[in-house]
Amino acid sequence: MAATKQQVLDLERCNINLAALGNIREQLEKVRPSDDESFAGYISKIHSLIDEMSADEISLRDAFFEELTQ
């Protein structure tokens, strides 16, 4: 079965989103530690959100890929 243009675009979007999330995480790693507990808490929450978003994108990517290969 040939992939539709939309399926290819969906898969590519997932890959782009994952790359962007990886870049954000990389930039956050460069943020110097702070003694401000609220700031540190925000950074921790952002890391958690990135993890959740990455997991969601990986699931979508896997589903799109499986659909393309069936």
Short mmCIF file of N, CA and C in Angstrom, two decimals, residues 9-55:
data_model
loop_
_atom_site.label_atom_id
_atom_site.label_comp_id
_atom_site.label_asym_id
_atom_site.label_seq_id
_atom_site.Cartn_x
_atom_site.Cartn_y
_atom_site.Cartn_z
N LEU A 9 3.41 13.33 5.87
CA LEU A 9 3.50 14.60 6.59
C LEU A 9 3.33 14.40 8.09
N ASP A 10 2.40 13.54 8.50
CA ASP A 10 2.20 13.26 9.92
C ASP A 10 3.45 12.65 10.54
N LEU A 11 4.05 11.71 9.85
CA LEU A 11 5.27 11.08 10.35
C LEU A 11 6.40 12.09 10.43
N GLU A 12 6.54 12.92 9.43
CA GLU A 12 7.59 13.95 9.42
C GLU A 12 7.36 14.96 10.54
N ARG A 13 6.10 15.32 10.79
CA ARG A 13 5.79 16.26 11.87
C ARG A 13 6.23 15.70 13.22
N CYS A 14 5.99 14.42 13.43
CA CYS A 14 6.41 13.79 14.68
C CYS A 14 7.93 13.85 14.83
N ASN A 15 8.64 13.57 13.75
CA ASN A 15 10.10 13.62 13.80
C ASN A 15 10.60 15.03 14.08
N ILE A 16 9.96 16.03 13.48
CA ILE A 16 10.35 17.42 13.72
C ILE A 16 10.06 17.81 15.17
N ASN A 17 8.90 17.42 15.67
CA ASN A 17 8.55 17.74 17.05
C ASN A 17 9.53 17.09 18.03
N LEU A 18 9.90 15.85 17.76
CA LEU A 18 10.86 15.17 18.64
C LEU A 18 12.21 15.87 18.61
N ALA A 19 12.64 16.30 17.45
CA ALA A 19 13.91 17.02 17.35
C ALA A 19 13.83 18.34 18.10
N ALA A 20 12.72 19.04 17.97
CA ALA A 20 12.55 20.32 18.67
C ALA A 20 12.56 20.12 20.19
N LEU A 21 11.87 19.09 20.65
CA LEU A 21 11.86 18.81 22.09
C LEU A 21 13.26 18.46 22.58
N GLY A 22 14.00 17.72 21.78
CA GLY A 22 15.38 17.39 22.14
C GLY A 22 16.24 18.64 22.23
N ASN A 23 16.04 19.58 21.29
CA ASN A 23 16.79 20.83 21.32
C ASN A 23 16.44 21.66 22.55
N ILE A 24 15.16 21.70 22.90
CA ILE A 24 14.75 22.44 24.10
C ILE A 24 15.40 21.84 25.33
N ARG A 25 15.36 20.50 25.42
CA ARG A 25 15.98 19.83 26.57
C ARG A 25 17.47 20.15 26.64
N GLU A 26 18.13 20.13 25.50
CA GLU A 26 19.56 20.42 25.45
C GLU A 26 19.85 21.85 25.95
N GLN A 27 19.02 22.79 25.54
CA GLN A 27 19.20 24.17 25.98
C GLN A 27 18.94 24.32 27.48
N LEU A 28 17.95 23.58 27.99
CA LEU A 28 17.66 23.64 29.42
C LEU A 28 18.82 23.10 30.25
N GLU A 29 19.54 22.13 29.70
CA GLU A 29 20.68 21.57 30.41
C GLU A 29 21.77 22.63 30.61
N LYS A 30 21.76 23.67 29.77
CA LYS A 30 22.77 24.72 29.87
C LYS A 30 22.41 25.78 30.90
N VAL A 31 21.16 25.76 31.40
CA VAL A 31 20.73 26.73 32.40
C VAL A 31 21.47 26.44 33.69
N ARG A 32 22.07 27.47 34.21
CA ARG A 32 22.84 27.29 35.45
C ARG A 32 21.90 26.99 36.61
N PRO A 33 22.33 26.12 37.50
CA PRO A 33 21.49 25.82 38.68
C PRO A 33 21.24 27.11 39.47
N SER A 34 20.10 27.16 40.07
CA SER A 34 19.71 28.34 40.83
C SER A 34 19.39 27.95 42.26
N ASP A 35 19.69 28.87 43.16
CA ASP A 35 19.31 28.65 44.56
C ASP A 35 17.83 28.96 44.78
N ASP A 36 17.23 29.62 43.79
CA ASP A 36 15.81 29.96 43.88
C ASP A 36 14.99 28.69 43.67
N GLU A 37 14.34 28.23 44.74
CA GLU A 37 13.61 26.97 44.67
C GLU A 37 12.46 27.02 43.67
N SER A 38 11.80 28.17 43.55
CA SER A 38 10.67 28.25 42.63
C SER A 38 11.16 28.14 41.18
N PHE A 39 12.32 28.76 40.88
CA PHE A 39 12.89 28.66 39.54
C PHE A 39 13.29 27.23 39.24
N ALA A 40 13.93 26.59 40.19
CA ALA A 40 14.33 25.19 40.02
C ALA A 40 13.09 24.31 39.82
N GLY A 41 12.02 24.64 40.51
CA GLY A 41 10.77 23.89 40.35
C GLY A 41 10.20 24.04 38.95
N TYR A 42 10.26 25.26 38.41
CA TYR A 42 9.79 25.49 37.05
C TYR A 42 10.60 24.68 36.04
N ILE A 43 11.91 24.68 36.21
CA ILE A 43 12.78 23.92 35.30
C ILE A 43 12.43 22.43 35.37
N SER A 44 12.21 21.94 36.58
CA SER A 44 11.85 20.53 36.75
C SER A 44 10.52 20.22 36.07
N LYS A 45 9.54 21.12 36.20
CA LYS A 45 8.25 20.92 35.55
C LYS A 45 8.39 20.93 34.02
N ILE A 46 9.23 21.82 33.52
CA ILE A 46 9.46 21.87 32.08
C ILE A 46 10.07 20.56 31.59
N HIS A 47 11.03 20.02 32.34
CA HIS A 47 11.63 18.73 31.97
C HIS A 47 10.56 17.63 31.94
N SER A 48 9.68 17.63 32.93
CA SER A 48 8.61 16.63 32.98
C SER A 48 7.68 16.76 31.78
N LEU A 49 7.33 18.00 31.44
CA LEU A 49 6.46 18.22 30.28
C LEU A 49 7.12 17.75 29.00
N ILE A 50 8.40 18.03 28.87
CA ILE A 50 9.13 17.58 27.68
C ILE A 50 9.12 16.06 27.59
N ASP A 51 9.32 15.40 28.74
CA ASP A 51 9.29 13.93 28.75
C ASP A 51 7.92 13.41 28.31
N GLU A 52 6.86 14.02 28.83
CA GLU A 52 5.51 13.59 28.46
C GLU A 52 5.24 13.84 26.98
N MET A 53 5.60 15.02 26.50
CA MET A 53 5.37 15.35 25.10
C MET A 53 6.18 14.44 24.19
N SER A 54 7.40 14.13 24.59
CA SER A 54 8.25 13.23 23.79
C SER A 54 7.63 11.84 23.72
N ALA A 55 7.14 11.36 24.85
CA ALA A 55 6.51 10.03 24.88
C ALA A 55 5.27 10.02 23.97
#
